[in-house]
mmCIF file of C-alpha atoms and ligand atoms in Angstrom:
data_model
loop_
_atom_site.group_PDB
_atom_site.id
_atom_site.type_symbol
_atom_site.label_atom_id
_atom_site.label_comp_id
_atom_site.label_asym_id
_atom_site.label_seq_id
_atom_site.Cartn_x
_atom_site.Cartn_y
_atom_site.Cartn_z
ATOM 1 C CA UNK A 1 26.422 -13.654 27.210
ATOM 2 C CA UNK A 2 28.196 -16.791 28.247
ATOM 3 C CA UNK A 3 25.205 -17.890 30.348
ATOM 4 C CA UNK A 4 23.530 -19.074 27.137
ATOM 5 C CA UNK A 5 23.886 -22.716 26.130
ATOM 6 C CA UNK A 6 24.435 -23.336 22.422
ATOM 7 C CA UNK A 7 22.228 -25.670 20.410
ATOM 8 C CA UNK A 8 23.460 -29.231 20.894
ATOM 9 C CA UNK A 9 25.005 -30.885 17.800
ATOM 10 C CA UNK A 10 22.359 -32.405 15.558
ATOM 11 C CA UNK A 11 19.570 -30.451 17.191
ATOM 12 C CA UNK A 12 17.429 -28.761 14.513
ATOM 13 C CA UNK A 13 17.018 -24.980 14.614
ATOM 14 C CA UNK A 14 13.676 -23.835 16.038
ATOM 15 C CA UNK A 15 13.231 -21.024 13.564
ATOM 16 C CA UNK A 16 11.742 -21.936 10.207
ATOM 17 C CA UNK A 17 12.360 -19.923 7.081
ATOM 18 C CA UNK A 18 9.243 -18.162 5.808
ATOM 19 C CA UNK A 19 8.856 -18.079 2.025
ATOM 20 C CA UNK A 20 9.081 -14.749 0.243
ATOM 21 C CA UNK A 21 5.761 -13.655 -1.238
ATOM 22 C CA UNK A 22 5.701 -10.004 -2.364
ATOM 23 C CA UNK A 23 1.900 -9.666 -2.090
ATOM 24 C CA UNK A 24 1.854 -11.066 1.458
ATOM 25 C CA UNK A 25 4.903 -9.031 2.432
ATOM 26 C CA UNK A 26 3.316 -5.793 1.182
ATOM 27 C CA UNK A 27 0.045 -6.590 2.961
ATOM 28 C CA UNK A 28 1.570 -7.432 6.361
ATOM 29 C CA UNK A 29 3.821 -4.369 6.255
ATOM 30 C CA UNK A 30 0.945 -1.986 5.467
ATOM 31 C CA UNK A 31 -1.598 -3.303 7.976
ATOM 32 C CA UNK A 32 -2.017 -1.381 11.263
ATOM 33 C CA UNK A 33 -0.881 -3.081 14.469
ATOM 34 C CA UNK A 34 -1.667 -2.588 18.141
ATOM 35 C CA UNK A 35 0.902 -4.112 20.464
ATOM 36 C CA UNK A 36 -0.207 -5.422 23.856
ATOM 37 C CA UNK A 37 2.438 -8.050 24.579
ATOM 38 C CA UNK A 38 5.940 -6.689 24.379
ATOM 39 C CA UNK A 39 8.613 -6.534 27.105
ATOM 40 C CA UNK A 40 10.834 -3.449 27.107
ATOM 41 C CA UNK A 41 13.994 -5.445 27.892
ATOM 42 C CA UNK A 42 13.086 -7.894 25.129
ATOM 43 C CA UNK A 43 12.878 -5.139 22.512
ATOM 44 C CA UNK A 44 16.488 -3.936 22.775
ATOM 45 C CA UNK A 45 18.393 -4.256 19.487
ATOM 46 C CA UNK A 46 21.701 -6.174 19.703
ATOM 47 C CA UNK A 47 23.767 -3.123 18.683
ATOM 48 C CA UNK A 48 22.228 -1.138 21.544
ATOM 49 C CA UNK A 49 22.972 -3.925 24.046
ATOM 50 C CA UNK A 50 26.610 -3.953 22.922
ATOM 51 C CA UNK A 51 26.896 -0.163 23.228
ATOM 52 C CA UNK A 52 25.301 -0.028 26.674
ATOM 53 C CA UNK A 53 27.462 -2.937 27.862
ATOM 54 C CA UNK A 54 30.588 -1.082 26.702
ATOM 55 C CA UNK A 55 29.346 2.141 28.332
ATOM 56 C CA UNK A 56 28.955 0.401 31.698
ATOM 57 C CA UNK A 57 31.977 -1.895 31.352
ATOM 58 C CA UNK A 58 29.933 -5.114 31.322
ATOM 59 C CA UNK A 59 31.629 -7.985 29.436
ATOM 60 C CA UNK A 60 29.161 -9.773 27.135
ATOM 61 C CA UNK A 61 31.399 -12.639 26.141
ATOM 62 C CA UNK A 62 30.217 -12.714 22.537
ATOM 63 C CA UNK A 63 29.891 -10.453 19.515
ATOM 64 C CA UNK A 64 26.884 -8.399 18.424
ATOM 65 C CA UNK A 65 26.211 -10.697 15.491
ATOM 66 C CA UNK A 66 25.179 -13.627 17.689
ATOM 67 C CA UNK A 67 24.153 -11.842 20.838
ATOM 68 C CA UNK A 68 20.718 -13.366 20.532
ATOM 69 C CA UNK A 69 21.304 -16.998 19.639
ATOM 70 C CA UNK A 70 17.641 -17.975 19.141
ATOM 71 C CA UNK A 71 18.400 -21.606 18.562
ATOM 72 C CA UNK A 72 20.042 -21.912 21.959
ATOM 73 C CA UNK A 73 16.797 -21.263 23.847
ATOM 74 C CA UNK A 74 15.866 -24.802 24.724
ATOM 75 C CA UNK A 75 13.308 -23.638 27.239
ATOM 76 C CA UNK A 76 11.973 -20.423 28.728
ATOM 77 C CA UNK A 77 14.610 -20.496 31.497
ATOM 78 C CA UNK A 78 17.510 -20.274 29.034
ATOM 79 C CA UNK A 79 15.900 -17.359 27.260
ATOM 80 C CA UNK A 80 15.205 -15.569 30.551
ATOM 81 C CA UNK A 81 18.879 -15.788 31.571
ATOM 82 C CA UNK A 82 19.779 -13.864 28.382
ATOM 83 C CA UNK A 83 17.033 -11.362 29.170
ATOM 84 C CA UNK A 84 18.617 -10.835 32.612
ATOM 85 C CA UNK A 85 21.944 -9.922 31.004
ATOM 86 C CA UNK A 86 20.254 -7.376 28.720
ATOM 87 C CA UNK A 87 18.334 -5.878 31.665
ATOM 88 C CA UNK A 88 21.559 -5.485 33.627
ATOM 89 C CA UNK A 89 23.115 -3.104 31.072
ATOM 90 C CA UNK A 90 20.162 -0.653 31.117
ATOM 91 C CA UNK A 91 21.018 1.500 34.125
ATOM 92 C CA UNK A 92 20.661 5.250 33.891
ATOM 93 C CA UNK A 93 17.920 7.607 32.748
ATOM 94 C CA UNK A 94 19.504 8.031 29.290
ATOM 95 C CA UNK A 95 19.612 4.249 28.814
ATOM 96 C CA UNK A 96 15.913 3.897 29.643
ATOM 97 C CA UNK A 97 15.081 6.811 27.372
ATOM 98 C CA UNK A 98 17.076 5.247 24.536
ATOM 99 C CA UNK A 99 15.648 1.724 24.726
ATOM 100 C CA UNK A 100 12.090 3.011 25.057
ATOM 101 C CA UNK A 101 12.498 5.395 22.142
ATOM 102 C CA UNK A 102 14.010 2.704 19.913
ATOM 103 C CA UNK A 103 11.353 0.177 20.917
ATOM 104 C CA UNK A 104 8.588 2.573 19.919
ATOM 105 C CA UNK A 105 10.125 4.009 16.747
ATOM 106 C CA UNK A 106 12.266 1.468 14.821
ATOM 107 C CA UNK A 107 10.573 -1.396 16.708
ATOM 108 C CA UNK A 108 7.047 0.008 16.559
ATOM 109 C CA UNK A 109 6.063 2.984 14.395
ATOM 110 C CA UNK A 110 8.204 1.679 11.503
ATOM 111 C CA UNK A 111 5.938 -1.405 11.491
ATOM 112 C CA UNK A 112 2.718 0.613 11.586
ATOM 113 C CA UNK A 113 2.235 -0.022 15.294
ATOM 114 C CA UNK A 114 -0.223 2.728 16.259
ATOM 115 C CA UNK A 115 -0.253 2.022 19.973
ATOM 116 C CA UNK A 116 1.728 -0.146 22.396
ATOM 117 C CA UNK A 117 1.236 -1.157 26.022
ATOM 118 C CA UNK A 118 4.796 -2.059 26.915
ATOM 119 C CA UNK A 119 5.756 -4.187 29.883
ATOM 120 C CA UNK A 120 8.541 -2.869 32.133
ATOM 121 C CA UNK A 121 10.360 -5.277 34.447
ATOM 122 C CA UNK A 122 11.836 -3.283 37.370
ATOM 123 C CA UNK A 123 13.265 -6.479 38.968
ATOM 124 C CA UNK A 124 15.191 -7.041 35.724
ATOM 125 C CA UNK A 125 17.360 -3.964 36.444
ATOM 126 C CA UNK A 126 18.965 -4.819 39.786
ATOM 127 C CA UNK A 127 19.929 -1.813 41.867
ATOM 128 C CA UNK A 128 18.058 0.690 39.696
ATOM 129 C CA UNK A 129 15.392 2.625 41.648
ATOM 130 C CA UNK A 130 11.906 2.444 40.127
ATOM 131 C CA UNK A 131 11.571 6.277 39.823
ATOM 132 C CA UNK A 132 14.760 6.353 37.697
ATOM 133 C CA UNK A 133 13.330 3.720 35.350
ATOM 134 C CA UNK A 134 10.084 5.675 35.067
ATOM 135 C CA UNK A 135 11.846 8.977 34.370
ATOM 136 C CA UNK A 136 13.753 7.614 31.369
ATOM 137 C CA UNK A 137 10.926 5.470 30.012
ATOM 138 C CA UNK A 138 8.302 8.222 30.202
ATOM 139 C CA UNK A 139 10.671 10.679 28.481
ATOM 140 C CA UNK A 140 11.379 8.121 25.732
ATOM 141 C CA UNK A 141 7.678 7.517 25.278
ATOM 142 C CA UNK A 142 6.912 11.232 24.924
ATOM 143 C CA UNK A 143 9.738 11.790 22.430
ATOM 144 C CA UNK A 144 8.675 8.780 20.351
ATOM 145 C CA UNK A 145 5.132 10.128 20.271
ATOM 146 C CA UNK A 146 6.152 13.598 19.168
ATOM 147 C CA UNK A 147 8.552 12.251 16.504
ATOM 148 C CA UNK A 148 6.370 9.499 15.001
ATOM 149 C CA UNK A 149 2.824 9.747 16.377
ATOM 150 C CA UNK A 150 2.958 6.343 18.122
ATOM 151 C CA UNK A 151 1.182 6.371 21.463
ATOM 152 C CA UNK A 152 2.053 4.080 24.386
ATOM 153 C CA UNK A 153 1.272 3.199 27.988
ATOM 154 C CA UNK A 154 3.185 1.169 30.572
ATOM 155 C CA UNK A 155 2.493 -2.114 32.326
ATOM 156 C CA UNK A 156 4.711 -2.907 35.324
ATOM 157 C CA UNK A 157 5.734 -6.568 35.353
ATOM 158 C CA UNK A 158 6.075 -8.612 38.534
ATOM 159 C CA UNK A 159 8.759 -11.314 38.375
ATOM 160 C CA UNK A 160 6.798 -14.433 39.382
ATOM 161 C CA UNK A 161 9.974 -16.286 40.326
ATOM 162 C CA UNK A 162 10.275 -13.969 43.345
ATOM 163 C CA UNK A 163 8.086 -13.912 46.463
ATOM 164 C CA UNK A 164 4.545 -12.651 46.906
ATOM 165 C CA UNK A 165 5.872 -10.110 49.436
ATOM 166 C CA UNK A 166 8.274 -8.658 46.841
ATOM 167 C CA UNK A 167 5.362 -8.336 44.421
ATOM 168 C CA UNK A 168 3.357 -6.398 47.000
ATOM 169 C CA UNK A 169 6.330 -4.066 47.508
ATOM 170 C CA UNK A 170 6.569 -3.418 43.777
ATOM 171 C CA UNK A 171 2.872 -2.593 43.528
ATOM 172 C CA UNK A 172 3.269 -0.252 46.502
ATOM 173 C CA UNK A 173 6.026 1.561 44.610
ATOM 174 C CA UNK A 174 3.850 1.818 41.517
ATOM 175 C CA UNK A 175 1.124 3.383 43.627
ATOM 176 C CA UNK A 176 3.523 5.703 45.461
ATOM 177 C CA UNK A 177 5.074 6.969 42.207
ATOM 178 C CA UNK A 178 1.842 7.039 40.216
ATOM 179 C CA UNK A 179 2.047 8.554 36.726
ATOM 180 C CA UNK A 180 -0.671 8.588 34.069
ATOM 181 C CA UNK A 181 1.434 6.499 31.691
ATOM 182 C CA UNK A 182 1.394 3.446 34.002
ATOM 183 C CA UNK A 183 -2.005 1.850 33.453
ATOM 184 C CA UNK A 184 -1.590 -1.645 34.819
ATOM 185 C CA UNK A 185 0.484 -4.550 36.088
ATOM 186 C CA UNK A 186 1.568 -7.888 34.607
ATOM 187 C CA UNK A 187 3.203 -11.133 35.745
ATOM 188 C CA UNK A 188 6.160 -12.497 33.807
ATOM 189 C CA UNK A 189 9.073 -14.973 33.960
ATOM 190 C CA UNK A 190 8.590 -18.731 34.307
ATOM 191 C CA UNK A 191 5.130 -19.915 35.292
ATOM 192 C CA UNK A 192 6.528 -23.246 36.591
ATOM 193 C CA UNK A 193 8.451 -21.301 39.237
ATOM 194 C CA UNK A 194 5.634 -18.941 40.238
ATOM 195 C CA UNK A 195 2.035 -20.163 40.342
ATOM 196 C CA UNK A 196 -0.443 -17.296 39.988
ATOM 197 C CA UNK A 197 -2.054 -17.888 43.389
ATOM 198 C CA UNK A 198 1.112 -16.535 45.029
ATOM 199 C CA UNK A 199 0.277 -13.015 43.798
ATOM 200 C CA UNK A 200 -3.316 -12.562 44.939
ATOM 201 C CA UNK A 201 -2.417 -9.914 47.519
ATOM 202 C CA UNK A 202 -0.337 -7.846 45.066
ATOM 203 C CA UNK A 203 -3.075 -8.024 42.435
ATOM 204 C CA UNK A 204 -5.820 -7.070 44.896
ATOM 205 C CA UNK A 205 -3.765 -4.076 45.974
ATOM 206 C CA UNK A 206 -3.328 -3.032 42.337
ATOM 207 C CA UNK A 207 -7.050 -3.512 41.713
ATOM 208 C CA UNK A 208 -7.970 -1.301 44.670
ATOM 209 C CA UNK A 209 -5.661 1.389 43.248
ATOM 210 C CA UNK A 210 -7.510 1.279 39.920
ATOM 211 C CA UNK A 211 -4.734 -0.438 37.951
ATOM 212 C CA UNK A 212 -5.675 -2.810 35.159
ATOM 213 C CA UNK A 213 -4.271 -6.349 35.346
ATOM 214 C CA UNK A 214 -2.869 -8.963 33.000
ATOM 215 C CA UNK A 215 -0.598 -11.987 33.579
ATOM 216 C CA UNK A 216 1.320 -14.566 31.571
ATOM 217 C CA UNK A 217 0.032 -18.122 31.357
ATOM 218 C CA UNK A 218 2.031 -19.857 28.684
ATOM 219 C CA UNK A 219 2.923 -23.332 29.874
ATOM 220 C CA UNK A 220 0.451 -23.652 32.732
ATOM 221 C CA UNK A 221 -2.803 -25.642 32.781
ATOM 222 C CA UNK A 222 -6.155 -24.126 31.743
ATOM 223 C CA UNK A 223 -7.036 -23.823 35.445
ATOM 224 C CA UNK A 224 -4.480 -21.037 35.713
ATOM 225 C CA UNK A 225 -6.659 -18.969 33.398
ATOM 226 C CA UNK A 226 -9.452 -19.241 35.974
ATOM 227 C CA UNK A 227 -7.089 -18.128 38.765
ATOM 228 C CA UNK A 228 -6.054 -15.109 36.687
ATOM 229 C CA UNK A 229 -9.650 -14.111 36.011
ATOM 230 C CA UNK A 230 -11.285 -14.892 39.341
ATOM 231 C CA UNK A 231 -8.545 -14.364 41.930
ATOM 232 C CA UNK A 232 -6.144 -11.894 40.301
ATOM 233 C CA UNK A 233 -8.875 -9.898 38.546
ATOM 234 C CA UNK A 234 -7.132 -9.940 35.159
ATOM 235 C CA UNK A 235 -9.009 -8.404 32.257
ATOM 236 C CA UNK A 236 -6.762 -10.120 29.738
ATOM 237 C CA UNK A 237 -4.303 -13.052 29.548
ATOM 238 C CA UNK A 238 -0.802 -13.074 28.023
ATOM 239 C CA UNK A 239 -0.414 -16.180 25.810
ATOM 240 C CA UNK A 240 -2.994 -18.517 27.453
ATOM 241 C CA UNK A 241 -2.458 -21.240 24.831
ATOM 242 C CA UNK A 242 -3.612 -24.077 27.074
ATOM 243 C CA UNK A 243 -7.100 -22.639 27.462
ATOM 244 C CA UNK A 244 -8.178 -24.670 24.431
ATOM 245 C CA UNK A 245 -7.444 -27.889 26.348
ATOM 246 C CA UNK A 246 -10.575 -27.205 28.415
ATOM 247 C CA UNK A 247 -13.797 -26.661 26.435
ATOM 248 C CA UNK A 248 -15.699 -25.303 29.438
ATOM 249 C CA UNK A 249 -13.108 -22.630 30.268
ATOM 250 C CA UNK A 250 -12.821 -21.835 26.564
ATOM 251 C CA UNK A 251 -16.609 -21.300 26.317
ATOM 252 C CA UNK A 252 -16.538 -18.995 29.300
ATOM 253 C CA UNK A 253 -13.680 -16.948 27.808
ATOM 254 C CA UNK A 254 -15.532 -16.716 24.481
ATOM 255 C CA UNK A 255 -18.744 -15.608 26.228
ATOM 256 C CA UNK A 256 -16.890 -13.005 28.324
ATOM 257 C CA UNK A 257 -14.708 -11.980 25.387
ATOM 258 C CA UNK A 258 -11.486 -12.360 27.391
ATOM 259 C CA UNK A 259 -8.519 -11.208 25.254
ATOM 260 C CA UNK A 260 -5.502 -13.499 24.787
ATOM 261 C CA UNK A 261 -2.304 -11.736 23.689
ATOM 262 C CA UNK A 262 -0.572 -14.394 21.562
ATOM 263 C CA UNK A 263 2.991 -14.168 20.262
ATOM 264 C CA UNK A 264 3.516 -16.692 17.434
ATOM 265 C CA UNK A 265 7.265 -16.563 16.828
ATOM 266 C CA UNK A 266 8.494 -16.293 20.432
ATOM 267 C CA UNK A 267 6.146 -19.062 21.521
ATOM 268 C CA UNK A 268 7.260 -21.302 18.712
ATOM 269 C CA UNK A 269 10.978 -20.829 19.119
ATOM 270 C CA UNK A 270 10.845 -20.853 22.893
ATOM 271 C CA UNK A 271 9.174 -24.269 22.807
ATOM 272 C CA UNK A 272 7.512 -23.494 26.069
ATOM 273 C CA UNK A 273 4.003 -22.617 25.132
ATOM 274 C CA UNK A 274 2.901 -22.791 21.525
ATOM 275 C CA UNK A 275 2.932 -25.706 19.169
ATOM 276 C CA UNK A 276 6.696 -25.432 18.834
ATOM 277 C CA UNK A 277 6.766 -26.888 15.338
ATOM 278 C CA UNK A 278 5.912 -23.919 13.148
ATOM 279 C CA UNK A 279 2.262 -24.947 12.666
ATOM 280 C CA UNK A 280 0.817 -22.483 15.207
ATOM 281 C CA UNK A 281 -1.914 -24.998 15.894
ATOM 282 C CA UNK A 282 -2.958 -23.549 19.216
ATOM 283 C CA UNK A 283 -3.435 -20.057 17.797
ATOM 284 C CA UNK A 284 -5.582 -21.517 15.015
ATOM 285 C CA UNK A 285 -7.640 -23.471 17.574
ATOM 286 C CA UNK A 286 -8.101 -20.328 19.653
ATOM 287 C CA UNK A 287 -9.262 -18.312 16.646
ATOM 288 C CA UNK A 288 -11.550 -21.134 15.477
ATOM 289 C CA UNK A 289 -13.066 -21.400 18.962
ATOM 290 C CA UNK A 290 -14.096 -17.738 18.705
ATOM 291 C CA UNK A 291 -11.672 -16.436 21.352
ATOM 292 C CA UNK A 292 -10.556 -12.803 21.261
ATOM 293 C CA UNK A 293 -6.946 -13.219 20.059
ATOM 294 C CA UNK A 294 -4.397 -10.447 19.566
ATOM 295 C CA UNK A 295 -0.958 -10.843 17.967
ATOM 296 C CA UNK A 296 2.344 -9.368 19.097
ATOM 297 C CA UNK A 297 6.068 -10.148 19.239
ATOM 298 C CA UNK A 298 6.899 -10.532 22.970
ATOM 299 C CA UNK A 299 10.692 -9.982 22.756
ATOM 300 C CA UNK A 300 11.151 -9.196 19.046
ATOM 301 C CA UNK A 301 14.908 -9.045 18.301
ATOM 302 C CA UNK A 302 15.647 -11.706 20.869
ATOM 303 C CA UNK A 303 13.480 -14.118 18.862
ATOM 304 C CA UNK A 304 14.443 -12.800 15.432
ATOM 305 C CA UNK A 305 11.057 -11.253 14.801
ATOM 306 C CA UNK A 306 9.205 -7.924 14.679
ATOM 307 C CA UNK A 307 5.535 -6.885 14.567
ATOM 308 C CA UNK A 308 5.357 -7.274 10.779
ATOM 309 C CA UNK A 309 7.072 -10.665 10.810
ATOM 310 C CA UNK A 310 4.645 -12.167 13.335
ATOM 311 C CA UNK A 311 1.778 -11.269 10.957
ATOM 312 C CA UNK A 312 3.775 -12.695 8.046
ATOM 313 C CA UNK A 313 4.367 -15.981 9.849
ATOM 314 C CA UNK A 314 0.638 -16.430 10.481
ATOM 315 C CA UNK A 315 -0.185 -15.495 6.892
ATOM 316 C CA UNK A 316 2.042 -18.352 5.722
ATOM 317 C CA UNK A 317 1.376 -20.944 8.433
ATOM 318 C CA UNK A 318 -2.387 -20.462 8.741
ATOM 319 C CA UNK A 319 -3.293 -18.826 5.422
ATOM 320 C CA UNK A 320 -4.614 -15.710 7.170
ATOM 321 C CA UNK A 321 -5.252 -12.720 4.947
ATOM 322 C CA UNK A 322 -6.270 -9.099 5.389
ATOM 323 C CA UNK A 323 -9.607 -9.597 7.201
ATOM 324 C CA UNK A 324 -8.248 -11.974 9.849
ATOM 325 C CA UNK A 325 -5.050 -9.994 10.416
ATOM 326 C CA UNK A 326 -7.070 -6.772 10.697
ATOM 327 C CA UNK A 327 -9.360 -8.563 13.176
ATOM 328 C CA UNK A 328 -6.358 -9.211 15.443
ATOM 329 C CA UNK A 329 -5.728 -5.465 15.523
ATOM 330 C CA UNK A 330 -9.406 -4.708 16.107
ATOM 331 C CA UNK A 331 -9.361 -7.192 19.014
ATOM 332 C CA UNK A 332 -6.283 -5.476 20.448
ATOM 333 C CA UNK A 333 -8.048 -2.098 20.305
ATOM 334 C CA UNK A 334 -10.975 -3.603 22.241
ATOM 335 C CA UNK A 335 -8.520 -5.193 24.708
ATOM 336 C CA UNK A 336 -6.291 -2.190 25.355
ATOM 337 C CA UNK A 337 -6.564 -0.027 28.435
ATOM 338 C CA UNK A 338 -7.252 3.324 26.755
ATOM 339 C CA UNK A 339 -10.533 5.064 27.447
ATOM 340 C CA UNK A 340 -13.431 5.082 24.998
ATOM 341 C CA UNK A 341 -12.219 8.176 23.165
ATOM 342 C CA UNK A 342 -8.723 6.758 22.722
ATOM 343 C CA UNK A 343 -10.115 3.481 21.425
ATOM 344 C CA UNK A 344 -12.479 5.210 19.012
ATOM 345 C CA UNK A 345 -9.587 7.218 17.597
ATOM 346 C CA UNK A 346 -7.493 4.071 17.137
ATOM 347 C CA UNK A 347 -10.423 2.280 15.466
ATOM 348 C CA UNK A 348 -10.849 5.111 12.985
ATOM 349 C CA UNK A 349 -7.160 5.210 12.091
ATOM 350 C CA UNK A 350 -6.850 1.432 11.853
ATOM 351 C CA UNK A 351 -9.949 1.130 9.648
ATOM 352 C CA UNK A 352 -8.586 3.715 7.197
ATOM 353 C CA UNK A 353 -5.266 1.878 6.958
ATOM 354 C CA UNK A 354 -6.940 -1.502 6.439
ATOM 355 C CA UNK A 355 -9.144 -0.036 3.676
ATOM 356 C CA UNK A 356 -6.020 1.294 1.933
ATOM 357 C CA UNK A 357 -4.249 -2.097 2.094
ATOM 358 C CA UNK A 358 -4.711 -4.465 -0.864
ATOM 359 C CA UNK A 359 -5.463 -8.030 0.233
ATOM 360 C CA UNK A 360 -3.028 -10.748 -0.867
ATOM 361 C CA UNK A 361 -4.389 -13.615 -2.975
ATOM 362 C CA UNK A 362 -5.560 -16.642 -0.973
ATOM 363 C CA UNK A 363 -2.963 -19.352 -0.319
ATOM 364 C CA UNK A 364 -2.404 -21.752 -3.202
ATOM 365 C CA UNK A 365 -3.385 -25.272 -2.117
ATOM 366 C CA UNK A 366 -3.356 -26.747 -5.641
ATOM 367 C CA UNK A 367 -0.401 -29.011 -4.833
ATOM 368 C CA UNK A 368 -2.529 -30.630 -2.110
ATOM 369 C CA UNK A 369 -5.379 -31.294 -4.569
ATOM 370 C CA UNK A 370 -2.994 -32.921 -7.033
ATOM 371 C CA UNK A 371 -1.864 -35.354 -4.336
ATOM 372 C CA UNK A 372 -5.469 -36.467 -3.670
ATOM 373 C CA UNK A 373 -6.188 -39.754 -5.521
HETATM 374 N N1 ADE B 1 9.666 -11.995 29.963
HETATM 375 C C1 ADE B 1 9.913 -11.621 28.728
HETATM 376 N N2 ADE B 1 9.326 -12.431 27.865
HETATM 377 C C2 ADE B 1 8.684 -13.356 28.586
HETATM 378 C C3 ADE B 1 7.889 -14.435 28.286
HETATM 379 N N3 ADE B 1 7.617 -14.752 27.037
HETATM 380 N N4 ADE B 1 7.385 -15.173 29.275
HETATM 381 C C4 ADE B 1 7.640 -14.838 30.528
HETATM 382 N N5 ADE B 1 8.378 -13.817 30.887
HETATM 383 C C5 ADE B 1 8.895 -13.072 29.914
HETATM 384 ZN ZN1 ZN B 2 5.741 -12.178 27.367
#
C-alpha cells in the first residue's frame, strides 16, 4: 500500500481516544443498528486484504498491522487511493462471497446490525465483470442471513470521478442483470472531481427502472443537496453535512423528512466533510435542526471504527443516550428501501431491543459548573 502518504512529522493524529465508560459501552453494544451507509470495499478487515493479496500475488508493500494507516488520510483522495488497492484484490466469486459474508457477520450482526444496505463499487474492481461481483455478493448475503439473521440489500455505486457516459453504462448493466437484492444506486468517490449534475442521465435511467437513489454530498455546497433531490431524484443523501449552512434548504429537508446518512468517525478522520476536530458539530446541528439523521460507519476498519464505535463516539462527544441513539436507528428504518412489511418487522425487533437496553447515566458536566465563577 505504498500509494499512501504517511502523516507528516509533527502533524497530530486525527483519531481521538474515546474514554472508557462501562455503562455507555454496554448501552451502545446492546442497541439495535440499521446500516445505510457502508461501502463493501471499505468493510474488508486488514487480515482478509492481506490473504486475498497473497492469493492473487499482489504486493501490498506493508504489513497487516498498519495496512490502514488512518492518520495518513490527509484528504478524501488519499483515502480513496487505499480503497482502490483493497478493491483490486477482490477478484473472484469466492472473494466477493467472503468479503460480503464477513462484512455482514463480524462487521454487522456482531454489532446488532439488523439490516444493511451495502454499497458495491463495480468500478473499484477493474476487469471484474459485474455479474461475477453479483454472484459472489448475493451468495455471501444469503449465507450471512441464514447463519446470523442479518438481512441486507445492495446499492450499486457510480464512481463520480468517471464520465457520465460510464455511469449510464453501469446503470444499464444493473438493469440488464436485475436481481431482487439490488434495490438502488449511489454516487461515491470525490465530489470535487464529479459534480452531481454530470449524472442526471444515469439517475433518470435508474429512476425509470424503479431503482431507488442516493448520492454522497460530503464536501460540496448545500446547493448540491438540491441537485440530488430535484435532478437526480434521490430519496436520501449520504453525509450532506453542509446542508446546515443554508437555513432554507435545511427547512425544506426537515419538512420533507429527507434522510441524511451520517458517518461520524470516517467524516472526522477524513477531514473532508465533518467538523474534523472530534466535536461532531455538524451532526449536532443537523439533529438540533430536526433533520432525519442516521448513523453508520462508511468504511469501518479503514477508519478504525465499527457500528458500535460510531454510536460510542457520539455518546461521548454529544452526550447522546439511549433515546437519541435509538432514534437514529428508527430514522434508518424509515429511510431504508424495504417495503412496509419489512420495515414494520424491523421496527418491532428494534423496539424490543431498545426496551431491553438499560440507559447509561447522563454525562457528568459537574467539572464545567465548578469552573463557572
Ligand atoms: N467510497 C468509500 N467511502 C467513501 C466516502 N466516504 N466518500 C466517497 N466515496 C467513498
Ligand atoms: Zn461513503
